[in-house]
mmCIF file of C-alpha atoms in Angstrom:
data_model
loop_
_atom_site.group_PDB
_atom_site.id
_atom_site.type_symbol
_atom_site.label_atom_id
_atom_site.label_comp_id
_atom_site.label_asym_id
_atom_site.label_seq_id
_atom_site.Cartn_x
_atom_site.Cartn_y
_atom_site.Cartn_z
ATOM 1 C CA HIS A 282 36.985 6.530 -39.253
ATOM 2 C CA GLU A 283 35.479 9.976 -38.832
ATOM 3 C CA ILE A 284 38.585 11.606 -40.316
ATOM 4 C CA GLU A 285 39.064 9.094 -43.175
ATOM 5 C CA ASN A 286 38.101 11.479 -45.946
ATOM 6 C CA LYS A 287 39.020 14.833 -44.370
ATOM 7 C CA SER A 288 41.882 17.208 -45.095
ATOM 8 C CA TRP A 289 45.537 16.230 -45.312
ATOM 9 C CA GLU A 290 46.177 17.815 -41.883
ATOM 10 C CA LEU A 291 43.831 15.294 -40.303
ATOM 11 C CA GLN A 292 45.372 12.510 -42.323
ATOM 12 C CA GLU A 293 48.750 13.483 -40.891
ATOM 13 C CA LEU A 294 47.207 13.531 -37.430
ATOM 14 C CA LYS A 295 45.862 10.040 -37.984
ATOM 15 C CA VAL A 296 49.344 8.770 -38.909
ATOM 16 C CA ARG A 297 50.830 10.352 -35.788
ATOM 17 C CA TRP A 298 48.058 8.846 -33.648
ATOM 18 C CA LYS A 299 48.700 5.371 -35.020
ATOM 19 C CA THR A 300 52.413 5.666 -34.219
ATOM 20 C CA ILE A 301 51.751 6.842 -30.675
ATOM 21 C CA TYR A 302 49.056 4.219 -30.163
ATOM 22 C CA GLU A 303 51.418 1.433 -31.143
ATOM 23 C CA ARG A 304 53.935 2.697 -28.575
ATOM 24 C CA TYR A 305 51.148 2.880 -25.983
ATOM 25 C CA LYS A 306 50.078 -0.728 -26.639
ATOM 26 C CA LYS A 307 53.659 -1.965 -26.211
ATOM 27 C CA LEU A 308 53.953 -0.077 -22.898
ATOM 28 C CA GLU A 309 50.584 -1.394 -21.771
ATOM 29 C CA GLN A 310 51.549 -4.976 -22.611
ATOM 30 C CA GLY A 311 54.796 -4.609 -20.673
ATOM 31 C CA LEU A 312 52.927 -3.304 -17.624
ATOM 32 C CA VAL A 313 50.405 -6.138 -17.830
ATOM 33 C CA GLU A 314 53.258 -8.616 -17.866
ATOM 34 C CA LYS A 315 54.577 -6.935 -14.721
ATOM 35 C CA GLY A 316 51.252 -7.354 -12.925
ATOM 36 C CA MET A 317 49.181 -4.284 -13.831
ATOM 37 C CA PRO A 318 45.454 -5.095 -14.125
ATOM 38 C CA GLN A 319 44.317 -5.428 -17.706
ATOM 39 C CA ASP A 320 41.348 -3.236 -16.868
ATOM 40 C CA PRO A 321 42.807 -0.265 -14.884
ATOM 41 C CA PRO A 322 40.606 1.513 -12.332
ATOM 42 C CA PHE A 323 40.113 4.560 -14.549
ATOM 43 C CA ASN A 324 38.769 2.327 -17.313
ATOM 44 C CA ARG A 325 36.552 0.457 -14.890
ATOM 45 C CA TYR A 326 35.111 3.378 -12.909
ATOM 46 C CA ALA A 327 35.144 6.309 -15.330
ATOM 47 C CA PHE A 328 31.850 7.050 -17.094
ATOM 48 C CA ASP A 329 31.995 5.753 -20.658
ATOM 49 C CA ARG A 330 28.750 4.894 -22.413
ATOM 50 C CA SER A 331 30.443 2.141 -24.383
ATOM 51 C CA ARG A 332 30.917 0.303 -21.065
ATOM 52 C CA GLY A 333 27.402 0.889 -19.801
ATOM 53 C CA TYR A 334 25.968 3.354 -17.316
ATOM 54 C CA PHE A 335 26.845 1.623 -14.054
ATOM 55 C CA PRO A 336 28.910 1.827 -11.985
ATOM 56 C CA GLY A 337 30.653 4.565 -13.985
ATOM 57 C CA LEU A 338 27.773 7.046 -13.809
ATOM 58 C CA PHE A 339 28.200 7.033 -10.012
ATOM 59 C CA THR A 340 31.880 6.285 -9.498
ATOM 60 C CA HIS A 341 33.252 8.841 -11.988
ATOM 61 C CA ILE A 342 32.370 11.584 -9.459
ATOM 62 C CA PHE A 343 35.105 10.346 -7.115
ATOM 63 C CA LEU A 344 37.921 10.028 -9.675
ATOM 64 C CA HIS A 345 40.132 12.898 -10.823
ATOM 65 C CA ALA A 346 42.701 13.334 -13.545
ATOM 66 C CA GLY A 347 45.317 14.786 -11.220
ATOM 67 C CA PHE A 348 45.990 16.616 -7.987
ATOM 68 C CA MET A 349 45.174 20.080 -9.390
ATOM 69 C CA HIS A 350 41.910 18.755 -10.829
ATOM 70 C CA LEU A 351 40.943 17.442 -7.406
ATOM 71 C CA LEU A 352 42.155 20.557 -5.562
ATOM 72 C CA PHE A 353 40.256 23.004 -7.760
ATOM 73 C CA ASN A 354 37.017 21.019 -7.553
ATOM 74 C CA MET A 355 37.238 20.732 -3.768
ATOM 75 C CA PHE A 356 38.028 24.435 -3.451
ATOM 76 C CA LEU A 357 34.854 25.345 -5.349
ATOM 77 C CA LEU A 358 32.888 22.778 -3.345
ATOM 78 C CA TRP A 359 34.107 24.358 -0.102
ATOM 79 C CA ILE A 360 33.059 27.847 -1.266
ATOM 80 C CA VAL A 361 29.490 26.963 -2.238
ATOM 81 C CA GLY A 362 28.930 23.724 -0.338
ATOM 82 C CA ALA A 363 29.502 24.847 3.244
ATOM 83 C CA SER A 364 26.492 27.149 3.406
ATOM 84 C CA ILE A 365 24.244 24.708 1.521
ATOM 85 C CA GLU A 366 25.110 21.905 3.949
ATOM 86 C CA GLU A 367 24.580 24.318 6.835
ATOM 87 C CA ARG A 368 21.117 25.221 5.529
ATOM 88 C CA TRP A 369 19.863 21.875 4.238
ATOM 89 C CA GLY A 370 21.687 19.342 6.380
ATOM 90 C CA PRO A 371 24.336 16.768 5.429
ATOM 91 C CA LEU A 372 22.028 14.090 3.986
ATOM 92 C CA LEU A 373 20.096 16.398 1.673
ATOM 93 C CA PHE A 374 23.335 18.112 0.665
ATOM 94 C CA LEU A 375 24.923 14.737 -0.151
ATOM 95 C CA GLY A 376 21.857 13.814 -2.187
ATOM 96 C CA VAL A 377 22.102 17.006 -4.253
ATOM 97 C CA TYR A 378 25.841 16.487 -4.732
ATOM 98 C CA VAL A 379 25.750 12.855 -5.849
ATOM 99 C CA SER A 380 22.574 13.055 -7.926
ATOM 100 C CA GLY A 381 23.897 16.281 -9.470
ATOM 101 C CA GLY A 382 27.090 14.511 -10.507
ATOM 102 C CA MET A 383 25.100 11.702 -12.107
ATOM 103 C CA ALA A 384 22.795 14.178 -13.869
ATOM 104 C CA ALA A 385 25.865 16.008 -15.163
ATOM 105 C CA GLY A 386 27.231 12.744 -16.569
ATOM 106 C CA LEU A 387 23.955 12.056 -18.356
ATOM 107 C CA ALA A 388 23.918 15.595 -19.747
ATOM 108 C CA GLN A 389 27.391 15.104 -21.181
ATOM 109 C CA GLU A 390 26.378 11.767 -22.697
ATOM 110 C CA ILE A 391 23.177 13.198 -24.227
ATOM 111 C CA ILE A 392 24.561 16.490 -25.542
ATOM 112 C CA ARG A 393 28.018 15.445 -26.708
ATOM 113 C CA SER A 394 29.648 12.200 -25.780
ATOM 114 C CA VAL A 395 32.635 10.512 -27.353
ATOM 115 C CA SER A 396 32.579 6.734 -27.217
ATOM 116 C CA GLY A 397 35.732 5.271 -25.765
ATOM 117 C CA ILE A 398 36.673 8.399 -23.799
ATOM 118 C CA GLY A 399 35.833 8.061 -20.117
ATOM 119 C CA MET A 400 34.699 11.034 -18.018
ATOM 120 C CA VAL A 401 36.026 11.568 -14.484
ATOM 121 C CA GLY A 402 35.775 14.342 -11.918
ATOM 122 C CA ALA A 403 33.430 15.979 -9.442
ATOM 123 C CA SER A 404 33.004 19.198 -11.409
ATOM 124 C CA GLY A 405 29.489 18.239 -12.550
ATOM 125 C CA ALA A 406 28.477 17.515 -8.939
ATOM 126 C CA VAL A 407 30.062 20.784 -7.805
ATOM 127 C CA ALA A 408 28.208 22.609 -10.587
ATOM 128 C CA ALA A 409 24.955 21.168 -9.211
ATOM 129 C CA VAL A 410 25.753 22.585 -5.774
ATOM 130 C CA MET A 411 26.557 25.918 -7.448
ATOM 131 C CA GLY A 412 23.102 25.876 -9.050
ATOM 132 C CA ALA A 413 21.497 25.181 -5.673
ATOM 133 C CA PHE A 414 23.599 27.987 -4.159
ATOM 134 C CA LEU A 415 22.291 30.378 -6.832
ATOM 135 C CA ILE A 416 18.713 29.639 -5.774
ATOM 136 C CA ARG A 417 19.288 29.612 -2.000
ATOM 137 C CA HIS A 418 21.686 32.568 -1.780
ATOM 138 C CA PHE A 419 20.687 34.558 -4.843
ATOM 139 C CA LYS A 420 21.760 37.954 -3.496
ATOM 140 C CA MET A 421 24.472 36.958 -1.049
ATOM 141 C CA PRO A 422 27.453 39.344 -1.327
ATOM 142 C CA ILE A 423 30.700 37.537 -2.106
ATOM 143 C CA ARG A 424 34.086 39.226 -1.660
ATOM 144 C CA PHE A 425 36.684 38.457 -4.311
ATOM 145 C CA PHE A 426 40.351 39.297 -4.641
ATOM 146 C CA TYR A 427 41.435 40.684 -8.007
ATOM 147 C CA LEU A 428 44.834 41.225 -9.570
ATOM 148 C CA ILE A 429 45.389 43.298 -12.721
ATOM 149 C CA PHE A 430 48.884 43.259 -14.160
ATOM 150 C CA THR A 431 49.956 44.799 -17.472
ATOM 151 C CA PHE A 432 53.055 46.544 -18.800
ATOM 152 C CA TYR A 433 51.550 49.861 -17.714
ATOM 153 C CA MET A 434 49.914 49.165 -14.370
ATOM 154 C CA PHE A 435 49.645 46.832 -11.432
ATOM 155 C CA ARG A 436 46.495 46.870 -9.356
ATOM 156 C CA SER A 437 45.053 44.538 -6.738
ATOM 157 C CA GLY A 438 42.322 44.628 -4.145
ATOM 158 C CA THR A 439 38.968 43.161 -3.254
ATOM 159 C CA THR A 440 35.508 43.686 -4.643
ATOM 160 C CA ILE A 441 32.049 42.488 -3.653
ATOM 161 C CA TRP A 442 29.581 41.074 -6.159
ATOM 162 C CA PRO A 443 26.211 39.431 -5.521
ATOM 163 C CA ALA A 444 26.183 35.661 -5.936
ATOM 164 C CA TRP A 445 23.803 35.692 -8.899
ATOM 165 C CA SER A 446 26.096 37.840 -11.051
ATOM 166 C CA LEU A 447 29.167 35.680 -10.512
ATOM 167 C CA LEU A 448 27.396 32.358 -10.921
ATOM 168 C CA LEU A 449 25.545 33.407 -14.066
ATOM 169 C CA LEU A 450 28.797 34.796 -15.480
ATOM 170 C CA TRP A 451 30.433 31.416 -14.859
ATOM 171 C CA PHE A 452 27.468 29.628 -16.465
ATOM 172 C CA GLY A 453 27.727 31.844 -19.561
ATOM 173 C CA GLN A 454 31.431 31.065 -19.773
ATOM 174 C CA GLN A 455 30.677 27.329 -19.759
ATOM 175 C CA LEU A 456 28.101 27.794 -22.535
ATOM 176 C CA LEU A 457 30.627 29.680 -24.644
ATOM 177 C CA TYR A 458 33.348 27.094 -24.154
ATOM 178 C CA ALA A 459 30.920 24.278 -24.929
ATOM 179 C CA VAL A 460 30.056 25.882 -28.273
ATOM 180 C CA LEU A 461 33.660 26.596 -29.228
ATOM 181 C CA SER A 462 35.333 23.389 -28.059
ATOM 182 C CA ASP A 463 35.440 19.876 -29.478
ATOM 183 C CA PRO A 464 36.053 17.151 -26.877
ATOM 184 C CA ARG A 465 37.840 14.996 -29.453
ATOM 185 C CA PHE A 466 40.637 17.523 -29.994
ATOM 186 C CA GLY A 467 40.240 20.024 -27.158
ATOM 187 C CA PRO A 468 41.612 20.095 -23.613
ATOM 188 C CA GLY A 469 39.262 17.330 -22.464
ATOM 189 C CA VAL A 470 36.937 19.464 -20.312
ATOM 190 C CA ALA A 471 33.326 18.263 -20.058
ATOM 191 C CA TYR A 472 31.638 21.659 -20.361
ATOM 192 C CA GLU A 473 28.286 20.071 -21.130
ATOM 193 C CA ALA A 474 28.463 18.245 -17.793
ATOM 194 C CA HIS A 475 29.016 21.563 -16.033
ATOM 195 C CA ILE A 476 26.000 23.052 -17.799
ATOM 196 C CA GLY A 477 23.766 20.070 -17.095
ATOM 197 C CA GLY A 478 24.830 19.831 -13.454
ATOM 198 C CA PHE A 479 24.247 23.555 -12.880
ATOM 199 C CA ILE A 480 20.751 23.486 -14.390
ATOM 200 C CA TYR A 481 19.894 20.332 -12.431
ATOM 201 C CA GLY A 482 21.115 21.867 -9.155
ATOM 202 C CA ALA A 483 19.120 25.064 -9.760
ATOM 203 C CA LEU A 484 15.924 23.103 -10.456
ATOM 204 C CA VAL A 485 16.372 20.833 -7.437
ATOM 205 C CA GLY A 486 17.295 23.832 -5.264
ATOM 206 C CA TRP A 487 14.122 25.633 -6.346
ATOM 207 C CA PHE A 488 12.033 22.550 -5.497
ATOM 208 C CA ILE A 489 13.712 22.184 -2.081
ATOM 209 C CA LEU A 490 13.311 25.855 -1.227
ATOM 210 C CA LYS A 491 9.760 26.366 -2.467
ATOM 211 C CA GLY A 492 8.530 22.956 -1.358
ATOM 212 C CA GLY A 493 9.788 23.365 2.196
ATOM 213 C CA VAL A 494 11.725 20.102 1.939
ATOM 214 C CA ALA A 495 14.495 21.431 4.182
ATOM 215 C CA ALA A 496 12.267 23.516 6.471
ATOM 216 C CA THR A 497 13.405 21.777 9.678
ATOM 217 C CA TRP A 498 17.082 22.154 8.853
ATOM 218 C CA GLU A 499 16.546 25.718 7.656
ATOM 219 C CA LYS A 500 14.929 26.680 10.951
ATOM 220 C CA GLU A 501 17.686 25.076 13.014
ATOM 221 C CA ALA A 502 20.514 26.414 10.866
ATOM 222 C CA ALA A 503 19.103 29.937 10.909
ATOM 223 C CA THR A 504 19.740 30.253 14.652
ATOM 224 C CA THR A 505 23.353 29.069 14.605
ATOM 225 C CA LYS A 506 26.227 31.533 14.578
ATOM 226 C CA VAL A 507 26.979 30.786 10.939
ATOM 227 C CA GLY A 508 23.301 31.026 10.024
ATOM 228 C CA MET A 509 22.955 34.426 11.666
ATOM 229 C CA GLU A 510 26.094 35.653 9.925
ATOM 230 C CA LEU A 511 24.737 34.499 6.573
ATOM 231 C CA ARG A 512 21.542 36.415 7.188
ATOM 232 C CA ASP A 513 23.593 39.437 8.237
ATOM 233 C CA GLN A 514 25.250 39.311 4.818
ATOM 234 C CA GLU A 515 21.884 39.024 3.074
ATOM 235 C CA VAL A 516 20.601 42.026 5.024
ATOM 236 C CA ALA A 517 23.702 44.029 4.095
ATOM 237 C CA SER A 518 23.126 43.242 0.419
ATOM 238 C CA LEU A 519 19.452 44.235 0.616
ATOM 239 C CA MET A 520 20.330 47.480 2.388
ATOM 240 C CA GLU A 521 22.981 48.281 -0.191
ATOM 241 C CA ASN A 522 20.397 47.789 -2.945
ATOM 242 C CA ARG A 523 17.938 49.956 -0.968
ATOM 243 C CA GLU A 524 15.458 47.105 -0.631
ATOM 244 C CA PHE A 525 14.552 48.217 2.879
ATOM 245 C CA ASP A 526 11.185 46.478 3.138
ATOM 246 C CA SER A 527 12.769 43.111 2.321
ATOM 247 C CA ALA A 528 15.603 43.860 4.731
ATOM 248 C CA ILE A 529 13.152 44.687 7.535
ATOM 249 C CA LYS A 530 11.257 41.462 6.909
ATOM 250 C CA LEU A 531 14.471 39.425 7.123
ATOM 251 C CA LEU A 532 15.575 41.353 10.221
ATOM 252 C CA ASP A 533 12.271 40.609 11.931
ATOM 253 C CA SER A 534 12.893 36.923 11.279
ATOM 254 C CA GLN A 535 16.406 37.192 12.725
ATOM 255 C CA LEU A 536 15.239 38.984 15.853
ATOM 256 C CA THR A 537 12.469 36.450 16.348
ATOM 257 C CA ASP A 538 15.086 33.698 16.376
ATOM 258 C CA ASN A 539 17.602 35.686 18.439
ATOM 259 C CA PRO A 540 16.180 38.862 20.035
ATOM 260 C CA ARG A 541 19.619 39.949 21.290
ATOM 261 C CA HIS A 542 21.580 39.593 18.043
ATOM 262 C CA LEU A 543 23.329 42.957 17.985
ATOM 263 C CA PRO A 544 24.168 43.253 14.243
ATOM 264 C CA ALA A 545 20.501 42.632 13.422
ATOM 265 C CA LEU A 546 19.380 45.183 16.019
ATOM 266 C CA LEU A 547 21.693 47.850 14.638
ATOM 267 C CA ALA A 548 20.608 47.120 11.076
ATOM 268 C CA ALA A 549 16.939 47.176 12.139
ATOM 269 C CA VAL A 550 17.392 50.615 13.691
ATOM 270 C CA ARG A 551 18.947 51.924 10.505
ATOM 271 C CA ALA A 552 16.360 50.378 8.173
ATOM 272 C CA ASN A 553 13.368 51.509 10.231
ATOM 273 C CA ALA A 554 14.845 54.997 10.611
ATOM 274 C CA ILE A 555 15.172 55.276 6.828
ATOM 275 C CA LYS A 556 11.595 54.047 6.383
ATOM 276 C CA GLU A 557 10.465 56.385 9.212
ATOM 277 C CA ASN A 558 8.705 53.607 11.096
ATOM 278 C CA LYS A 559 8.427 55.751 14.210
ATOM 279 C CA ALA A 560 6.091 53.375 16.008
ATOM 280 C CA ARG A 561 8.688 50.574 15.993
ATOM 281 C CA LEU A 562 11.840 52.628 16.226
ATOM 282 C CA PRO A 563 11.966 53.467 19.981
ATOM 283 C CA SER A 564 11.807 49.822 21.059
ATOM 284 C CA LEU A 565 14.485 48.837 18.557
ATOM 285 C CA VAL A 566 16.733 51.732 19.567
ATOM 286 C CA LEU A 567 16.549 50.821 23.253
ATOM 287 C CA ARG A 568 17.226 47.144 22.547
ATOM 288 C CA ALA A 569 20.219 48.094 20.433
ATOM 289 C CA VAL A 570 21.492 50.485 23.104
ATOM 290 C CA THR A 571 21.183 47.750 25.732
ATOM 291 C CA GLY A 572 23.118 45.370 23.466
ATOM 292 C CA LEU A 573 25.878 47.928 22.924
ATOM 293 C CA LEU A 574 26.190 48.509 26.658
ATOM 294 C CA GLU A 575 26.420 44.773 27.310
ATOM 295 C CA CYS A 576 29.294 44.619 24.825
ATOM 296 C CA GLY A 577 31.047 47.555 26.473
ATOM 297 C CA GLN A 578 30.512 49.860 23.488
ATOM 298 C CA PHE A 579 29.541 52.865 25.600
ATOM 299 C CA GLU A 580 30.506 55.532 23.075
ATOM 300 C CA GLU A 581 28.422 53.902 20.337
ATOM 301 C CA ALA A 582 25.468 53.555 22.727
ATOM 302 C CA SER A 583 25.648 57.225 23.683
ATOM 303 C CA PHE A 584 25.869 58.273 20.053
ATOM 304 C CA MET A 585 22.804 56.179 19.131
ATOM 305 C CA ILE A 586 20.763 57.754 21.938
ATOM 306 C CA ASP A 587 21.707 61.248 20.780
ATOM 307 C CA ASP A 588 21.028 60.360 17.147
ATOM 308 C CA GLN A 589 17.573 58.948 17.897
ATOM 309 C CA MET A 590 16.612 61.273 20.767
ATOM 310 C CA PRO A 591 14.175 63.322 18.609
ATOM 311 C CA THR A 592 12.247 60.124 17.862
ATOM 312 C CA LEU A 593 12.381 58.984 21.491
ATOM 313 C CA ALA A 594 11.189 62.338 22.801
ATOM 314 C CA GLU A 595 8.583 62.875 20.093
ATOM 315 C CA GLY A 596 6.214 60.110 21.114
ATOM 316 C CA MET A 597 4.931 58.946 24.481
ATOM 317 C CA LEU A 598 7.346 56.237 25.579
ATOM 318 C CA PRO A 599 5.760 53.349 27.492
ATOM 319 C CA ASP A 600 6.840 53.031 31.113
ATOM 320 C CA LYS A 601 9.101 50.013 30.501
ATOM 321 C CA GLU A 602 10.952 51.712 27.640
ATOM 322 C CA ALA A 603 11.283 54.939 29.611
ATOM 323 C CA MET A 604 12.831 52.925 32.448
ATOM 324 C CA THR A 605 15.224 51.216 30.029
ATOM 325 C CA LEU A 606 16.317 54.565 28.589
ATOM 326 C CA ALA A 607 16.848 56.098 32.040
ATOM 327 C CA GLN A 608 18.912 53.105 33.173
ATOM 328 C CA ALA A 609 21.028 53.254 30.003
ATOM 329 C CA LEU A 610 21.715 56.957 30.585
ATOM 330 C CA THR A 611 22.648 56.140 34.178
ATOM 331 C CA ARG A 612 25.184 53.535 33.006
ATOM 332 C CA LEU A 613 26.594 56.136 30.635
ATOM 333 C CA LYS A 614 26.873 58.549 33.629
ATOM 334 C CA ARG A 615 24.658 61.066 31.887
ATOM 335 C CA TYR A 616 22.882 61.777 35.159
ATOM 336 C CA PRO A 617 20.875 64.904 34.242
ATOM 337 C CA ASP A 618 19.413 63.121 31.187
ATOM 338 C CA ALA A 619 18.699 60.026 33.274
ATOM 339 C CA LEU A 620 16.895 62.130 35.929
ATOM 340 C CA ARG A 621 14.762 63.707 33.237
ATOM 341 C CA TRP A 622 13.529 60.300 32.070
ATOM 342 C CA TYR A 623 13.049 58.981 35.599
ATOM 343 C CA GLY A 624 10.960 62.094 36.213
ATOM 344 C CA TYR A 625 9.030 61.456 32.985
ATOM 345 C CA LEU A 626 8.106 57.950 34.148
ATOM 346 C CA ILE A 627 7.214 59.074 37.675
ATOM 347 C CA GLN A 628 4.945 61.879 36.468
ATOM 348 C CA ARG A 629 3.266 60.178 33.504
ATOM 349 C CA TYR A 630 2.767 56.673 34.943
ATOM 350 C CA PRO A 631 1.701 56.966 38.605
ATOM 351 C CA SER A 632 0.451 53.367 38.652
ATOM 352 C CA SER A 633 3.381 51.817 36.813
ATOM 353 C CA PRO A 634 5.076 48.768 38.386
ATOM 354 C CA PHE A 635 8.375 50.492 37.521
ATOM 355 C CA ARG A 636 7.550 53.691 39.441
ATOM 356 C CA GLY A 637 8.992 52.488 42.754
ATOM 357 C CA LYS A 638 12.292 51.584 41.126
ATOM 358 C CA ALA A 639 12.317 54.913 39.272
ATOM 359 C CA LEU A 640 11.780 56.803 42.565
ATOM 360 C CA PHE A 641 14.635 54.931 44.241
ATOM 361 C CA SER A 642 16.981 55.345 41.237
ATOM 362 C CA ALA A 643 16.216 59.061 41.013
ATOM 363 C CA GLY A 644 16.906 59.450 44.739
ATOM 364 C CA LYS A 645 20.243 57.642 44.372
ATOM 365 C CA LEU A 646 21.277 59.890 41.480
ATOM 366 C CA HIS A 647 20.388 63.058 43.404
ATOM 367 C CA LYS A 648 22.409 61.710 46.324
ATOM 368 C CA GLU A 649 25.322 61.012 43.967
ATOM 369 C CA LEU A 650 25.066 64.612 42.718
ATOM 370 C CA ARG A 651 24.955 65.827 46.375
ATOM 371 C CA GLN A 652 21.438 67.184 45.933
ATOM 372 C CA SER A 653 20.261 66.010 49.329
ATOM 373 C CA ALA A 654 16.910 67.782 49.434
ATOM 374 C CA GLU A 655 15.754 66.253 46.177
ATOM 375 C CA ALA A 656 17.065 62.836 47.203
ATOM 376 C CA GLU A 657 15.194 63.022 50.524
ATOM 377 C CA LYS A 658 11.935 63.816 48.697
ATOM 378 C CA TYR A 659 12.151 60.649 46.588
ATOM 379 C CA PHE A 660 13.215 58.385 49.466
ATOM 380 C CA ARG A 661 10.400 59.655 51.718
ATOM 381 C CA THR A 662 7.873 58.939 48.964
ATOM 382 C CA LEU A 663 9.003 55.304 49.133
ATOM 383 C CA LEU A 664 8.036 55.213 52.826
ATOM 384 C CA GLU A 665 4.415 55.703 51.839
ATOM 385 C CA LYS A 666 1.903 53.293 50.388
ATOM 386 C CA PRO A 667 2.049 51.378 48.107
ATOM 387 C CA TYR A 668 5.868 51.365 48.098
ATOM 388 C CA ARG A 669 6.544 50.968 51.819
ATOM 389 C CA ILE A 670 6.536 47.143 51.937
ATOM 390 C CA GLU A 671 8.986 46.680 49.043
ATOM 391 C CA TRP A 672 11.115 49.814 49.328
ATOM 392 C CA GLY A 673 10.686 51.051 52.906
ATOM 393 C CA SER A 674 13.777 49.465 54.451
ATOM 394 C CA VAL A 675 16.205 50.505 51.699
ATOM 395 C CA ALA A 676 14.719 54.013 51.637
ATOM 396 C CA GLN A 677 15.260 54.342 55.429
ATOM 397 C CA SER A 678 18.835 53.169 54.999
ATOM 398 C CA GLU A 679 19.481 55.791 52.329
ATOM 399 C CA LEU A 680 17.873 58.533 54.432
ATOM 400 C CA ARG A 681 20.173 57.718 57.362
ATOM 401 C CA THR A 682 23.211 58.300 55.199
ATOM 402 C CA LEU A 683 22.056 61.714 53.968
ATOM 403 C CA PRO A 684 23.684 64.818 55.557
ATOM 404 C CA ASP A 685 22.031 65.867 58.835
ATOM 405 C CA SER A 686 20.820 69.117 57.344
ATOM 406 C CA ALA A 687 18.517 67.190 55.025
ATOM 407 C CA ALA A 688 17.414 64.460 57.449
#
């Protein structure tokens, strides 16, 4: 009826439609006679306002127009949904997904619906998760593969964009297509549902994030391997954008949850070095060096010590940190440097609980370097108070194995 008084092209289209529709009705009648339900599942469970809102408003999310439709929707859901479920838990994630799909259906019905044409697909629900992803992982770097092929060149590779740029670009594309398309004659894509679902997901995501609705899940997820890796990516993005204060704040949160997380330690050293936070830097450097040694990355540990040595030597290292540095240098077999820091601790902190261990370690290194006189001096100090009870027996044992000329 809408095309009754339009141009002759539409009149021709109407004639063609009537012919095809008559063929369709004959086929449908034949199938019904063979046992096909008179109300097929797609008619019953798709969302069509002429049939009412329920159950179609809910069930249309789980129907798809074909395998590629299903595959593409699930691919997008996997990309954005995994981290949201990880952060907010399965129940809250499911709630966002299903309610987002229903909100997308309502948006399509309100903005531009066509009576008699059912809507199916999870793309509105996926769009809602994409909106939540935009809020929760606004600056997360995402690596994409690109392929450029023309008559003159062929180029491929990968590029990294922040999440906000890609998602907003997609949203703008949906707005453009919604303006230019007509669902009565177009490819049958519910662009308005995508737009409505995305806006709904962003609003709900903002409420969840700012209202602390998922605080328990967020705290638990942040300490998992995946959670730490996600925060590593956020830190990398902040560092790349030179937002060092924000990066340091996020790194402090990471190291509170996992004090030995090596990527966070290395990033913290770099960020604090750039910001010249000299008060915090020595402790972070030594923790990072210890982590590198535990992973067997001796060359990297040695390089970090050399790179940060001016900062370490500039201030007055506490006794515990001086001991840690000396032990790290010992593991790296940089014995002269280790002896210098053992000597630093021994001289500067005469009452330190680490002094006895520093005396013994220094004696062992001198013995290793065949400097018997110096080794004997340290071992004999351990025979005196207050070290005699704890270190006396091992010091005597070491003295007995020194060459006779130094005994």
